[in-house]
Every structure is written in structure tokens, then in C-alpha cells.
Amino acid sequence: MDEKVLLGHGSGGTMMKRLIDEVFFDAYAGDELRRGDDAAVLPPLSADARLAFSTDSFVVSPHFFPGGDIGRLAVCGTVNDVATCGAKPLYLSCGFVLEEGYPMDDLRRICRSMAEAAQEAGVKLVTGDTKVVNRGHGDGVYINTSGVGEIAPEVNLSGAFCKPSDAVLVSGTLGDHGITIMSCRESLSFSADVRSDAAPLNHLIADVLAAAPDVRCFRDPTRGGLASTLNELAGQSGVSIEIEEEEIPVRDAVRGACDMLGYDPLQVANEGKMVCVVAADQANAALEAMRSSAYGKDAAIIGAVAEFDERRGPAVFVRNAFGGRRILDMLVGEQLPRIC
Amino acid sequence: MDEKVLLGHGSGGTMMKRLIDEVFFDAYAGDELRRGDDAAVLPPLSADARLAFSTDSFVVSPHFFPGGDIGRLAVCGTVNDVATCGAKPLYLSCGFVLEEGYPMDDLRRICRSMAEAAQEAGVKLVTGDTKVVNRGHGDGVYINTSGVGEIAPEVNLSGAFCKPSDAVLVSGTLGDHGITIMSCRESLSFSADVRSDAAPLNHLIADVLAAAPDVRCFRDPTRGGLASTLNELAGQSGVSIEIEEEEIPVRDAVRGACDMLGYDPLQVANEGKMVCVVAADQANAALEAMRSSAYGKDAAIIGAVAEFDERRGPAVFVRNAFGGRRILDMLVGEQLPRIC
């Protein structure tokens, strides 16, 4: 096998066939993928199950970082997006855009990482595609994953379902992924103390739904962080959201880095955290379910949904320990490009 | 709205929201996409229907060419891949990787083209994602589409099902797309006479299946052309395939360009053609169905499946008008990079 990706690996000819056999199939092929047809043929979904479908492209730089790599991110990101609507994620597709000259060993390592994350999440990579672009027209590797899952008939979640008095939870510490990527990129001194939280959260979501059926919605606070997620939910539901600053879990190393660099940890990206809005009387049940789950031990109730703010429209407010209240806005533009 | 794509359009903040609202939603949003959750929630499939799932990334250069653009290609390519297994394509996802500085008007034009192709195919764009990479790390726009469809219980197709004596059909002239792209790129003089065949073929496939239920498989001869497709089918089924050179439809302009440039039209990419293998006694029914369909008027029966060749293994042979027989190999490496 060649040591670097060549244009011919995207040709549709024998070189591409060898790449598929020796790199992709070697890492993660099951029967569906090996069948070699242009589409995966998959068994019928459970009776009356609705279909969940989501897509995400990954352009993170660098490709490898403490706590993960672009492959783990690509699997977890789409698994989490599918799971947010209460679906059981089942199948993933994987589309690579490779740049001529990319080291084959790095590609193998990414594929192994995808296989591990898929196994952990319990999903199958069933269909794929590979394109190669000429040198100078990519950045080594971009990955798109799309995911399909099934939603049980009794589950009905949406960011539009939040109601005043509902509790707002997060499944753990905020900002770990974003600060890790930035510290790698800039070789900052605190890089030893932070690692990405990239993780599949479908099992956590299933546990919470079983314990607290009146969940209104889940959403993963990726690009734009908690601030974007809560503002989106407030907008979709036509409500305000009030959170308590001191309830929000943030690691000391992340807080220190944010202080130093002038970032708000509430606007920094996460890749293994879930926001959950749930009826107030099930907030503790949801919290306990999160804390019992592998990726939820630092979960916390951080605030509540409030009435629509007449003056501001849908808005998010943060209250600090001294009772002061500030508005938490969405970012306007770019804080950390290519974070995922 | 800004005139060019900026890094902030990939931020997860308000700039990204504006891009989504004013460009993507404006072109093709239905209720599923506007809902604003992280995954599309779609109704249950028909009872007992199996799921078809496929993905394709598009990196074609240039983005606009006679007969289509990267947007039309992105919709048709995935619709066709899903349809090859006999599925009815239903839903598409769309993931953009945009390069900082890309003209917003070009992006709008691409999105309109996607909307038109989706409408023609009868599929919905239900979920999407946008990433922006810094200048010099892309080529304006790369698009991934993934597609989901449903397969009726009685339909069971695969490239592994070809049997000796089966007929081999193509739905029209070969090489149009590849020669068009190349002539654009090189500003060659014959460019006025050729145009891409990019088209959704799901309706053609449905018509053929209705007329000829003993179809073994469909496959679209994209990268690597007819040569790759037939060699793949021969390999999957463990058979040989024999085709008659003079039965293969090729436009004069394409043949002329191939002669001039030293290409074999059987190895050049198509984006609106389908190969079909069908039981011999239904070959004419399949042919008539193709010819009655919008994109199949030049369809032809071009050959037949033969026994496995003991000496060569699975192989494809081309017979010319004088009775000579040559082996048609897959391309090894790259003929025309970034053709789709």
C-alpha cells in the first residue's frame, strides 16, 4: 500500500478499491459495507418508529489532540445529533475528502478511532465515499458523517417544547473541547491539563429518557457553546432561560485558560456534553440518571426556563453569586475557527 | 447579507444563523429543515420496507459547467446511488464545507440548483450542516449529500446477482459528463458540443423495475465509467461480461474528443446514466421502459453476462465490429481528477 494518499485513490479504479479494502474495510467493515453495492440495504425499522436523520462535516485542526481525533469526533458528533431527538442511532455513513499527500498511517489511525467510537456507541458504519483533492485544496482530511436512527412512538422531543418552570441541566463540565483544540494549536502552557470531552452520549440520553419521560429536549452545546444552545432553545420555544453561574461545572484549568485569553467558557465548544430541559418535577430523576452514566458524573441542574421577556424577546440570563444578572448572548462571528 | 463567505459563517453564532436563513432556507427549506432541531424527525417508513442509505461527497472543478453544477450533481448523485438498490429515495442531508471568501451569489445559485434537482427527483432536503475553512484550505465549496430511501419487500437487487445469459443495458450515451468537465477545465474547442448528463434517474429505475421485475441490479457508471462498473459487477457476481462495441451509444462529439485525447469513452465518468443487468427474457421490456423515460431515449442492450473465465477470473470483454475481442480493464489510477 502507498504511504501517502495519491489522486489515483479517488479515481473509481483499482487504486481506490485497494484503499477501500486495505484501510477502510480493515478498520470497520461489517457485512453491509463489504457487500459493495452503491447503497447499504438495511432491515426494516421497528414498527411505527419514526426515522431520525442528521449530518455533520468535520474540519477540525489539528486532526489529533488530547482526548480524541477527527475520527472520534466525526462518529460522536453525528451519534449525538441523532440521539438529541430521542432516537436510538443505528447507522452511519462516512464521506472522506482527502488531500493528495496525506500520510496513509494517519488515515489508518483515524479509521481505527472511528471504529472504536462506533463500537462504543453501538452504531454501524454501513456506507461510504472517498474523494481526493489535489495538494493545496484541502487540509489533509475532512470527514462527513450522516446518521440514521429510530424514534420510539412515545418519544416526542423538540427545542420548541420548553415551558416556564422547566429545569435546565448540563451533563458535565463546559469548555473542555474548545480549550483543548486551542491549546494544541497555539502550543499553550496549560495544554497538559485539558483534554477534549469527545464522547458518544446516546446511552446517557437513553438513560435519562427512561428515568424522566417528560424531557422536553436534548441539545449538544458544540460550536458556540452553551450560549448558542440556550439562545436557540429560547428562540424556538419563545421563552427566556435563567441560569446560575455558580452551578455551571467548569474545570479549573479551563476556567484559568478562559480568564487568561478573554473567553467566556459558556461560549466555548463541547463535544461530549448534553443540555437537557425537563419538567421540574423530574429534574432530580434526570440528574441522577446522568450522574450514573459513564459521561455524566459532573452533571448539574444549572437553571430554569422562565416566561418570555417582554422587553428583550427570547433571552438567556446568567445570575452570579452576588445576585447580579447579565444577558448571555450568542456569539456573532468566529471565536475559534475549525473547532470541529 | 455579506457578499462573501467569512469564517464567522461557520461559527454556530448569529452569522451562521443568518447564512442558514437567508441562503439555505430561502432555497429549499421545508418544514423538517425549518424546525431547527439537530436531527430531522421523519415519519415511519412504509410497512416492511427496508432502509436504503448512501453517501457521496462532491469536489468537482469547476463548480458550474454546461448541463449542470456541483449542486445538481450533489443531489442527483446521491439520489441515483440510493435508487440503484431499487429504493424510492425520500430524504437527503446536505453538508457544506465552504472556503472563506467564496462568493455568496455562487452559493445561492448552487442552492437553487439543488432545490430544482430535489424537486425533480421528488426528494426532500431535511437536514444540513455548514463548516467554513480558512482561505487556501478548500476550493470554494465541497458538498456532501447522504440519502435515505425505502425498498419495497419484493425488491431485492445486488451487483452480486448477475447470472450467465443475463442482458446488460445502458440507459444512454456514455462519457458526456467527463468530457464536458475536461473541456471546461482546459477550454478545449469542442466544449460547445458537449454537456453534462447530470440527472436524477430514480423515476427511470422505478419504470424499469415495474416493467421487468427480474432486474438483477442497477449501477451508475460514474468515476471510472462503464469499465469500472462492469468489472465491479463481474467481480461481485463471479462472472464474465461480454459487450459489443458497436452497440454502445456514444455521441460523436464525445467520441471525437476521446480520440483526440487518447481516452476510452468506456472509462469516462457519467452522471446521468444507469447500467442495468436483467434476465434475458425481460431485456426488451426493460429497454422499452428506459426509452419511454425522460432520460433514457438512447438506451441500448449492449451485451450479456457470460460464464466465469477460468483463465482470467471475473473479466469484461469488448467485441468489435470485426469480431476482435479485447479485455476491458478498470482504470488503475486517475484519469480526470475531481470529475464529481
XYZ file of C-alpha atoms in Angstrom:
680
model
C 0.000 0.000 0.000
C 1.246 3.521 -0.780
C 2.495 5.595 2.135
C 0.632 8.721 1.090
C -2.752 9.461 -0.430
C -2.499 9.980 -4.197
C -5.007 11.462 -6.627
C -5.500 7.965 -8.047
C -7.027 6.838 -4.745
C -10.107 8.848 -5.699
C -10.344 7.512 -9.226
C -13.010 4.835 -9.025
C -10.388 2.390 -10.299
C -8.189 -0.281 -8.776
C -6.190 2.132 -6.602
C -9.384 3.291 -4.945
C -10.507 -0.282 -4.489
C -7.227 -1.040 -2.695
C -7.614 1.979 -0.413
C -11.129 0.871 0.487
C -10.083 -2.739 1.108
C -6.880 -2.108 2.993
C -7.746 0.971 5.020
C -11.498 1.392 5.450
C -12.651 -2.236 5.392
C -9.687 -3.244 7.521
C -10.772 -0.778 10.209
C -14.528 -1.049 10.352
C -16.285 -3.069 7.686
C -19.301 -5.151 8.538
C -21.420 -7.143 6.095
C -23.396 -4.105 4.903
C -20.287 -2.199 3.865
C -18.490 -5.184 2.332
C -21.435 -6.014 0.103
C -20.019 -3.474 -2.343
C -23.243 -2.022 -3.754
C -23.765 1.740 -4.068
C -26.237 1.946 -1.189
C -26.470 -0.002 2.049
C -29.611 -2.144 2.314
C -30.753 -2.257 5.934
C -33.551 -4.146 7.681
C -36.930 -2.511 8.368
C -37.044 -0.244 11.417
C -39.123 -1.234 14.447
C -42.887 -0.987 13.891
C -44.179 2.609 13.981
C -40.701 4.018 14.656
C -40.090 7.414 13.133
C -36.828 7.997 11.334
C -34.159 10.380 12.686
C -31.607 11.714 10.191
C -28.716 14.106 10.717
C -25.436 15.123 9.090
C -22.219 16.795 10.190
C -18.921 17.609 8.460
C -15.673 17.716 10.430
C -12.794 20.014 9.530
C -11.088 20.260 12.931
C -7.462 21.308 13.031
C -5.281 19.639 14.285
C -6.522 16.139 13.440
C -5.165 14.580 16.637
C -5.499 16.129 20.098
C -5.630 15.020 23.748
C -8.869 13.093 24.280
C -9.596 12.315 20.654
C -9.096 12.954 16.968
C -11.144 13.951 13.930
C -12.368 10.346 13.567
C -13.730 10.056 17.110
C -15.297 13.484 16.706
C -16.933 12.529 13.401
C -18.610 9.476 14.897
C -19.587 11.035 18.236
C -20.842 14.290 16.726
C -23.380 12.633 14.469
C -24.353 9.979 17.012
C -25.113 12.806 19.449
C -27.082 14.842 16.910
C -29.245 11.829 16.058
C -29.702 10.999 19.740
C -30.834 14.531 20.684
C -34.286 13.889 19.240
C -34.621 10.836 21.469
C -33.668 8.418 18.702
C -31.605 5.282 19.001
C -28.764 5.868 16.496
C -28.292 2.822 14.270
C -26.250 3.523 11.148
C -23.618 5.992 9.980
C -22.316 6.931 6.561
C -18.816 8.255 6.134
C -17.580 10.539 3.350
C -13.882 11.394 3.200
C -12.383 14.324 1.306
C -8.654 13.554 1.351
C -5.859 15.833 0.208
C -3.182 14.411 -2.058
C -0.105 13.626 0.040
C -1.889 12.865 3.323
C 0.005 10.184 5.274
C -1.716 6.799 4.982
C -0.741 5.931 8.564
C -2.654 8.948 9.868
C -5.679 7.887 7.850
C -5.463 4.380 9.308
C -5.275 5.797 12.806
C -8.360 7.961 12.168
C -10.271 4.962 10.823
C -9.375 2.830 13.855
C -10.603 5.624 16.080
C -13.887 5.789 14.152
C -14.307 2.044 14.560
C -13.772 2.251 18.328
C -16.195 5.143 18.760
C -18.814 3.388 16.621
C -18.484 0.246 18.692
C -18.827 2.210 21.904
C -21.952 3.941 20.593
C -23.388 0.706 19.197
C -23.744 2.021 15.647
C -22.558 0.556 12.342
C -20.664 2.328 9.561
C -22.598 0.969 6.599
C -21.837 3.127 3.561
C -19.026 5.418 2.480
C -17.412 7.546 -0.178
C -13.897 8.828 -0.846
C -12.762 11.815 -2.860
C -9.201 13.023 -3.269
C -8.422 16.689 -3.989
C -5.119 17.997 -5.252
C -2.459 19.342 -2.934
C -3.304 22.810 -1.611
C -7.081 22.347 -1.900
C -7.831 20.726 1.433
C -6.218 20.246 4.798
C -5.333 16.574 4.864
C -8.731 15.150 5.671
C -12.305 16.363 6.002
C -14.938 13.868 7.122
C -18.684 13.954 6.742
C -20.783 11.529 8.715
C -24.528 11.237 8.406
C -26.585 9.188 10.803
C -29.888 7.385 10.846
C -31.777 6.258 13.926
C -35.231 5.249 15.050
C -37.547 7.076 17.424
C -39.967 5.099 19.584
C -43.604 6.183 19.110
C -43.936 7.583 22.645
C -40.889 9.892 22.331
C -41.512 13.428 21.118
C -38.786 15.998 21.788
C -38.024 19.396 20.310
C -36.254 22.585 21.193
C -39.663 24.191 20.681
C -41.209 22.372 23.689
C -39.541 24.252 26.603
C -42.041 25.694 29.128
C -41.648 28.134 32.026
C -40.525 26.401 35.247
C -38.808 23.515 33.364
C -35.352 22.686 34.719
C -32.182 23.079 32.647
C -29.376 20.537 33.103
C -25.927 20.008 31.640
C -24.266 16.626 31.679
C -20.811 17.818 32.783
C -18.031 20.400 32.635
C -18.086 23.005 29.887
C -15.392 24.215 27.505
C -13.026 21.228 27.582
C -13.040 20.533 23.853
C -12.634 24.104 22.646
C -9.845 24.958 25.047
C -8.024 21.711 24.219
C -8.068 22.428 20.484
C -6.910 25.952 21.007
C -4.143 24.993 23.359
C -2.900 22.389 20.840
C -2.968 24.884 18.039
C -1.146 27.595 19.914
C 1.093 25.254 21.975
C -0.017 27.000 25.142
C 1.383 26.023 28.506
C -1.858 24.767 30.050
C -2.262 22.151 27.342
C -1.150 19.366 29.702
C -4.170 19.957 31.927
C -7.013 19.806 29.425
C -8.394 17.157 27.118
C -11.306 17.007 24.720
C -14.544 15.546 26.053
C -15.452 13.963 22.674
C -17.817 11.105 23.540
C -20.965 9.355 22.319
C -23.871 10.356 24.542
C -26.629 8.160 23.137
C -26.538 5.801 26.123
C -26.727 8.744 28.555
C -29.714 10.123 26.668
C -31.480 6.765 26.719
C -30.887 6.501 30.486
C -32.274 9.992 31.107
C -35.340 9.365 28.942
C -36.074 6.140 30.832
C -35.822 7.927 34.188
C -37.556 11.168 33.178
C -40.098 10.719 30.375
C -41.098 14.401 30.482
C -37.840 15.582 28.918
C -38.642 18.435 26.501
C -35.391 18.312 24.544
C -31.711 17.480 24.451
C -29.126 19.511 22.573
C -25.347 19.234 22.468
C -23.595 22.564 23.022
C -20.951 22.296 20.284
C -19.932 25.363 18.216
C -20.984 28.495 20.075
C -21.106 26.564 23.358
C -23.850 26.703 25.972
C -24.649 30.302 24.978
C -25.703 29.348 21.438
C -27.617 26.288 22.569
C -29.673 28.092 25.221
C -30.382 31.042 22.914
C -31.557 28.634 20.215
C -33.877 26.868 22.648
C -35.231 30.175 23.994
C -35.900 31.299 20.419
C -37.538 28.043 19.314
C -39.802 27.892 22.381
C -40.460 31.640 22.771
C -39.266 31.704 26.389
C -36.427 33.078 28.500
C -33.898 30.911 30.287
C -32.201 31.827 33.572
C -29.064 30.061 34.694
C -26.981 30.326 37.857
C -23.319 30.957 37.143
C -22.052 29.109 40.200
C -23.975 25.949 39.328
C -22.272 25.598 35.959
C -19.483 22.996 36.066
C -16.201 24.261 34.567
C -12.794 22.680 35.212
C -10.190 24.885 36.913
C -7.759 24.518 34.005
C -10.438 25.573 31.521
C -11.526 28.491 33.661
C -7.915 29.600 34.012
C -7.329 29.406 30.284
C -10.515 31.340 29.569
C -9.576 34.056 32.077
C -6.152 34.366 30.515
C -7.448 34.529 26.944
C -10.596 36.530 27.472
C -13.049 33.763 26.540
C -16.326 33.017 28.244
C -16.438 29.251 28.959
C -20.172 29.416 28.213
C -19.326 30.255 24.589
C -16.648 27.596 24.098
C -17.385 24.374 22.182
C -18.060 20.988 23.785
C -18.142 17.611 22.034
C -19.243 15.298 24.825
C -21.829 17.271 26.741
C -25.594 17.429 26.580
C -28.030 20.121 27.625
C -31.378 18.760 28.772
C -34.607 20.618 29.502
C -37.060 18.621 31.610
C -40.265 19.141 33.605
C -39.297 20.495 37.044
C -40.716 17.524 38.960
C -38.422 15.140 37.030
C -35.271 17.246 37.265
C -33.727 15.182 40.044
C -34.557 11.904 38.326
C -32.883 13.191 35.153
C -29.873 14.391 37.150
C -29.421 11.050 38.874
C -29.669 9.208 35.552
C -26.978 11.474 34.068
C -24.685 11.039 37.059
C -24.978 7.257 36.881
C -23.953 7.299 33.228
C -20.339 6.970 32.055
C -20.065 10.527 30.731
C -22.335 12.331 33.212
C -20.712 12.234 36.639
C -20.326 16.040 36.774
C -23.914 16.710 35.652
C -25.717 19.613 37.267
C -29.028 21.458 37.318
C -27.966 24.912 36.176
C -31.173 26.874 35.877
C -34.755 27.048 34.704
C -36.986 28.192 31.885
C -38.804 31.465 32.558
C -41.564 33.450 30.894
C -40.849 35.246 27.672
C -39.164 38.589 28.440
C -41.464 41.331 27.124
C -38.674 43.810 26.655
C -35.904 41.553 25.345
C -37.800 38.848 23.485
C -36.500 35.305 23.971
C -33.327 35.699 26.040
C -30.846 33.928 28.276
C -29.827 35.438 31.630
C -26.940 34.430 33.871
C -27.154 35.209 37.583
C -23.921 35.380 39.574
C -23.293 34.549 43.217
C -23.994 38.136 44.281
C -27.402 38.282 42.610
C -26.255 40.289 39.570
C -27.866 39.331 36.284
C -26.360 39.631 32.795
C -27.599 38.710 29.363
C -25.839 35.757 27.727
C -25.748 36.414 24.002
C -24.917 34.108 21.141
C -21.552 34.752 19.582
C -21.860 36.875 16.466
C -18.947 35.581 14.402
C -15.992 33.318 14.871
C -14.229 32.704 18.149
C -12.192 29.595 17.372
C -12.371 28.548 13.728
C -12.373 24.847 12.839
C -13.079 23.591 16.316
C -14.927 20.534 14.963
C -26.068 39.678 3.809
C -22.296 39.590 3.227
C -21.108 39.188 -0.348
C -18.527 36.554 0.500
C -18.364 33.631 2.883
C -16.499 34.552 6.087
C -15.088 32.323 8.807
C -17.842 33.597 11.099
C -20.449 31.898 8.915
C -19.259 28.608 10.376
C -19.277 29.763 13.980
C -22.500 28.399 15.384
C -23.462 32.002 16.197
C -25.707 34.647 14.696
C -23.731 34.955 11.443
C -24.238 31.266 10.778
C -27.915 31.559 11.612
C -28.230 34.338 9.035
C -26.466 32.261 6.377
C -28.820 29.364 7.054
C -31.928 31.570 7.000
C -31.063 33.720 4.012
C -29.313 31.245 1.732
C -30.222 27.640 2.570
C -33.764 28.072 3.888
C -34.520 30.568 1.161
C -33.600 27.999 -1.491
C -35.017 24.732 -0.233
C -36.384 24.608 3.289
C -39.443 22.548 4.063
C -40.976 22.060 7.494
C -38.462 19.397 8.529
C -35.471 21.652 7.936
C -37.050 24.790 9.430
C -37.871 23.031 12.662
C -34.341 23.869 13.789
C -33.519 20.774 15.832
C -30.224 18.895 15.404
C -31.791 15.932 13.611
C -34.725 15.713 11.223
C -37.656 13.704 12.586
C -39.368 11.878 9.741
C -42.500 9.735 9.594
C -42.303 5.916 9.773
C -41.399 4.190 6.503
C -43.965 2.018 4.724
C -44.669 -1.279 6.488
C -41.902 -3.883 5.997
C -39.862 -1.508 3.836
C -36.122 -1.946 4.196
C -33.985 1.157 4.528
C -31.552 2.244 1.796
C -28.730 4.576 2.850
C -25.922 6.084 0.781
C -23.459 8.982 0.858
C -21.403 10.916 -1.666
C -19.093 13.931 -1.454
C -18.718 16.306 -4.402
C -15.494 18.162 -5.158
C -15.955 18.770 -8.884
C -13.977 21.559 -10.501
C -15.237 23.856 -11.998
C -18.422 24.310 -9.962
C -20.518 25.377 -12.962
C -20.460 23.628 -16.343
C -22.759 23.067 -19.342
C -25.617 20.836 -18.234
C -25.270 21.382 -14.504
C -23.268 22.449 -11.499
C -21.935 20.971 -8.260
C -25.363 21.402 -6.646
C -27.270 19.452 -9.287
C -24.558 16.800 -9.199
C -24.745 16.527 -5.407
C -28.482 15.869 -5.438
C -28.553 13.593 -8.495
C -25.510 11.563 -7.469
C -26.949 10.511 -4.141
C -30.491 10.076 -5.461
C -29.060 7.703 -8.070
C -26.954 5.761 -5.562
C -29.968 5.233 -3.324
C -32.139 4.275 -6.291
C -29.676 1.649 -7.591
C -30.781 -0.817 -4.928
C -34.360 -0.433 -6.112
C -35.258 2.011 -3.348
C -37.524 5.006 -3.588
C -35.275 7.903 -2.456
C -37.057 10.061 0.123
C -34.726 12.341 2.067
C -31.339 13.983 1.600
C -28.920 15.579 4.017
C -26.553 18.271 2.862
C -23.183 19.141 4.398
C -21.258 22.121 3.027
C -17.544 22.751 3.521
C -17.117 26.352 2.357
C -13.871 28.211 1.868
C -13.524 31.689 3.333
C -14.034 34.223 0.535
C -16.398 32.157 -1.638
C -18.907 34.430 -3.432
C -22.309 34.302 -1.749
C -24.054 34.641 -5.127
C -22.405 31.448 -6.353
C -23.545 29.663 -3.210
C -27.105 30.892 -3.766
C -27.013 29.644 -7.357
C -25.799 26.224 -6.205
C -28.555 26.038 -3.610
C -31.244 26.927 -6.148
C -29.920 24.216 -8.402
C -30.075 21.694 -5.546
C -33.673 22.712 -4.868
C -34.642 22.178 -8.522
C -32.956 18.795 -8.753
C -34.547 17.681 -5.481
C -37.955 18.704 -6.715
C -37.449 16.858 -9.972
C -36.389 13.726 -8.105
C -39.198 14.061 -5.568
C -36.882 14.077 -2.534
C -36.660 16.496 0.394
C -33.558 18.152 1.810
C -34.302 17.677 5.503
C -31.090 18.229 7.469
C -27.847 20.093 6.913
C -24.533 21.315 8.250
C -22.112 24.091 7.316
C -18.415 24.392 8.028
C -16.138 27.187 6.867
C -12.401 26.598 6.369
C -9.800 29.309 6.044
C -8.632 30.589 2.697
C -6.271 28.165 0.961
C -7.722 25.055 2.643
C -10.560 24.257 0.280
C -11.669 25.054 -3.227
C -14.686 27.267 -2.708
C -17.245 24.619 -1.912
C -17.364 20.897 -1.248
C -20.751 19.274 -0.741
C -21.667 16.002 0.896
C -25.137 14.619 0.430
C -26.409 11.486 2.089
C -29.675 9.890 1.131
C -32.291 7.662 2.678
C -34.926 5.688 0.824
C -37.243 2.766 1.269
C -37.161 -0.577 -0.515
C -40.391 -2.468 -1.159
C -40.363 -6.003 0.304
C -40.451 -7.699 -3.109
C -37.394 -5.841 -4.452
C -34.003 -7.483 -3.967
C -31.151 -6.238 -6.134
C -27.381 -6.541 -5.866
C -24.325 -6.440 -8.050
C -23.736 -9.987 -6.764
C -26.865 -11.363 -8.512
C -25.728 -11.342 -12.188
C -26.055 -14.728 -13.922
C -24.779 -16.044 -17.271
C -27.118 -15.140 -20.169
C -28.497 -12.035 -18.377
C -28.681 -8.974 -20.622
C -26.659 -5.806 -19.958
C -28.226 -2.416 -20.765
C -27.156 1.199 -20.526
C -29.695 3.999 -20.348
C -27.979 6.311 -22.858
C -24.804 7.788 -24.307
C -21.541 7.395 -22.416
C -18.827 9.882 -21.497
C -20.802 13.138 -21.693
C -20.127 14.302 -18.150
C -16.408 13.555 -18.023
C -15.649 15.102 -21.396
C -17.704 18.197 -20.513
C -15.781 18.788 -17.294
C -12.485 18.300 -19.013
C -13.326 20.557 -21.882
C -14.372 23.293 -19.423
C -11.216 22.923 -17.451
C -8.912 23.006 -20.427
C -11.028 25.406 -22.527
C -10.915 22.964 -25.407
C -12.510 23.788 -28.725
C -15.140 21.022 -28.685
C -16.655 22.369 -25.484
C -19.615 23.878 -27.334
C -20.780 20.437 -28.436
C -20.899 18.580 -25.143
C -22.856 18.969 -21.932
C -23.038 17.026 -18.705
C -25.766 14.411 -18.419
C -26.269 15.037 -14.655
C -29.816 13.847 -13.945
C -31.868 12.055 -11.303
C -32.639 8.536 -12.530
C -34.925 7.292 -9.783
C -38.043 7.574 -11.951
C -36.325 5.681 -14.786
C -35.340 2.932 -12.347
C -38.874 2.672 -10.986
C -40.241 2.399 -14.534
C -37.778 -0.355 -15.437
C -38.497 -2.320 -12.254
C -42.224 -2.146 -12.938
C -41.746 -3.443 -16.495
C -39.028 -6.000 -15.744
C -39.207 -7.390 -12.209
C -36.275 -9.758 -12.825
C -33.710 -6.973 -12.846
C -30.574 -8.205 -11.033
C -29.027 -4.805 -10.383
C -28.622 -1.189 -11.385
C -25.397 0.760 -11.070
C -24.483 4.250 -12.247
C -21.183 4.335 -14.155
C -19.673 7.450 -12.538
C -15.932 7.646 -11.769
C -14.116 5.027 -13.819
C -17.021 4.876 -16.267
C -18.618 1.747 -17.715
C -15.323 -0.127 -17.384
C -15.233 0.175 -13.593
C -18.927 -0.591 -13.207
C -18.863 -3.761 -15.303
C -15.663 -5.001 -13.678
C -17.199 -4.437 -10.243
C -20.313 -6.387 -11.204
C -18.252 -9.216 -12.726
C -16.209 -9.389 -9.527
C -19.195 -9.281 -7.189
C -21.085 -11.975 -9.122
C -18.095 -14.134 -10.127
C -18.935 -13.988 -13.843
C -17.597 -12.516 -17.061
C -19.384 -9.860 -19.072
C -19.218 -9.503 -22.854
C -20.241 -6.296 -24.559
C -20.474 -5.318 -28.228
C -18.561 -2.140 -29.010
C -20.879 -1.042 -31.796
C -23.973 -1.290 -29.590
C -22.599 1.186 -27.038
C -24.128 4.648 -27.512
C -21.506 7.432 -27.617
C -22.106 10.925 -29.019
C -19.940 11.924 -31.991
C -18.532 14.938 -30.133
C -17.534 12.754 -27.188
C -16.010 10.110 -29.429
C -14.079 12.802 -31.280
C -12.777 14.308 -28.047
C -11.763 10.887 -26.750
C -9.946 10.038 -29.994
C -8.097 13.329 -29.853
C -7.102 12.990 -26.200
C -6.449 9.279 -26.053
C -9.310 8.427 -23.680
C -11.553 5.397 -23.910
C -15.185 6.606 -23.622
C -15.887 3.410 -21.688
C -13.633 4.696 -18.893
C -15.020 8.244 -18.763
C -17.436 9.330 -16.000
C -21.200 9.674 -16.411
C -23.607 11.368 -14.009
C -26.957 10.615 -15.598
C -26.659 7.082 -16.895
C -27.583 3.728 -15.460
C -26.286 0.245 -16.190
C -28.904 -2.454 -15.714
C -28.478 -6.236 -15.678
C -31.718 -8.122 -16.257
C -32.912 -11.650 -17.049
C -32.615 -12.147 -20.832
C -36.340 -12.700 -21.363
C -37.101 -9.279 -19.871
C -34.371 -7.373 -21.677
C -36.705 -5.851 -24.240
C -39.273 -4.877 -21.627
C -36.533 -3.137 -19.648
C -35.245 -1.421 -22.795
C -38.692 -0.128 -23.728
C -39.238 1.195 -20.205
C -35.909 3.037 -20.344
C -36.634 4.515 -23.753
C -40.025 5.798 -22.587
C -38.413 7.572 -19.648
C -37.205 11.191 -19.777
C -33.512 10.343 -19.520
C -33.462 7.036 -21.395
C -34.244 7.670 -25.045
C -30.803 6.477 -26.201
C -30.896 3.311 -24.077
C -29.419 0.156 -25.596
C -28.784 -3.502 -24.895
C -25.004 -3.648 -25.059
C -24.112 -7.199 -24.116
C -24.633 -10.160 -21.848
C -23.290 -11.896 -18.787
C -21.143 -14.959 -19.525
C -19.626 -17.786 -17.518
C -16.683 -17.065 -15.261
C -13.493 -17.083 -17.338
C -11.283 -19.888 -15.977
C -8.064 -18.300 -17.104
C -8.781 -14.626 -16.382
C -11.130 -14.796 -13.402
C -14.048 -12.348 -13.463
C -13.482 -10.206 -16.557
C -15.103 -7.851 -19.033
C -14.627 -8.350 -22.776
C -15.434 -5.933 -25.594
C -16.092 -7.323 -29.053
C -15.671 -5.012 -32.030
C -17.467 -4.998 -35.372
C -14.851 -7.295 -36.911
C -15.182 -9.966 -34.228
C -11.994 -8.994 -32.366
C -12.177 -9.271 -28.608
C -10.247 -7.206 -26.051
C -10.251 -7.129 -22.281
C -11.784 -4.002 -20.745
C -9.884 -3.269 -17.553
C -10.671 -0.938 -14.726
C -8.547 2.166 -14.671
C -5.657 1.808 -12.252
C -5.217 5.399 -11.118
C -6.509 8.818 -12.027
C -7.675 9.834 -15.461
C -9.547 13.048 -14.736
C -9.254 14.188 -11.120
C -12.240 15.842 -9.441
C -14.785 14.875 -12.036
C -17.571 14.762 -9.443
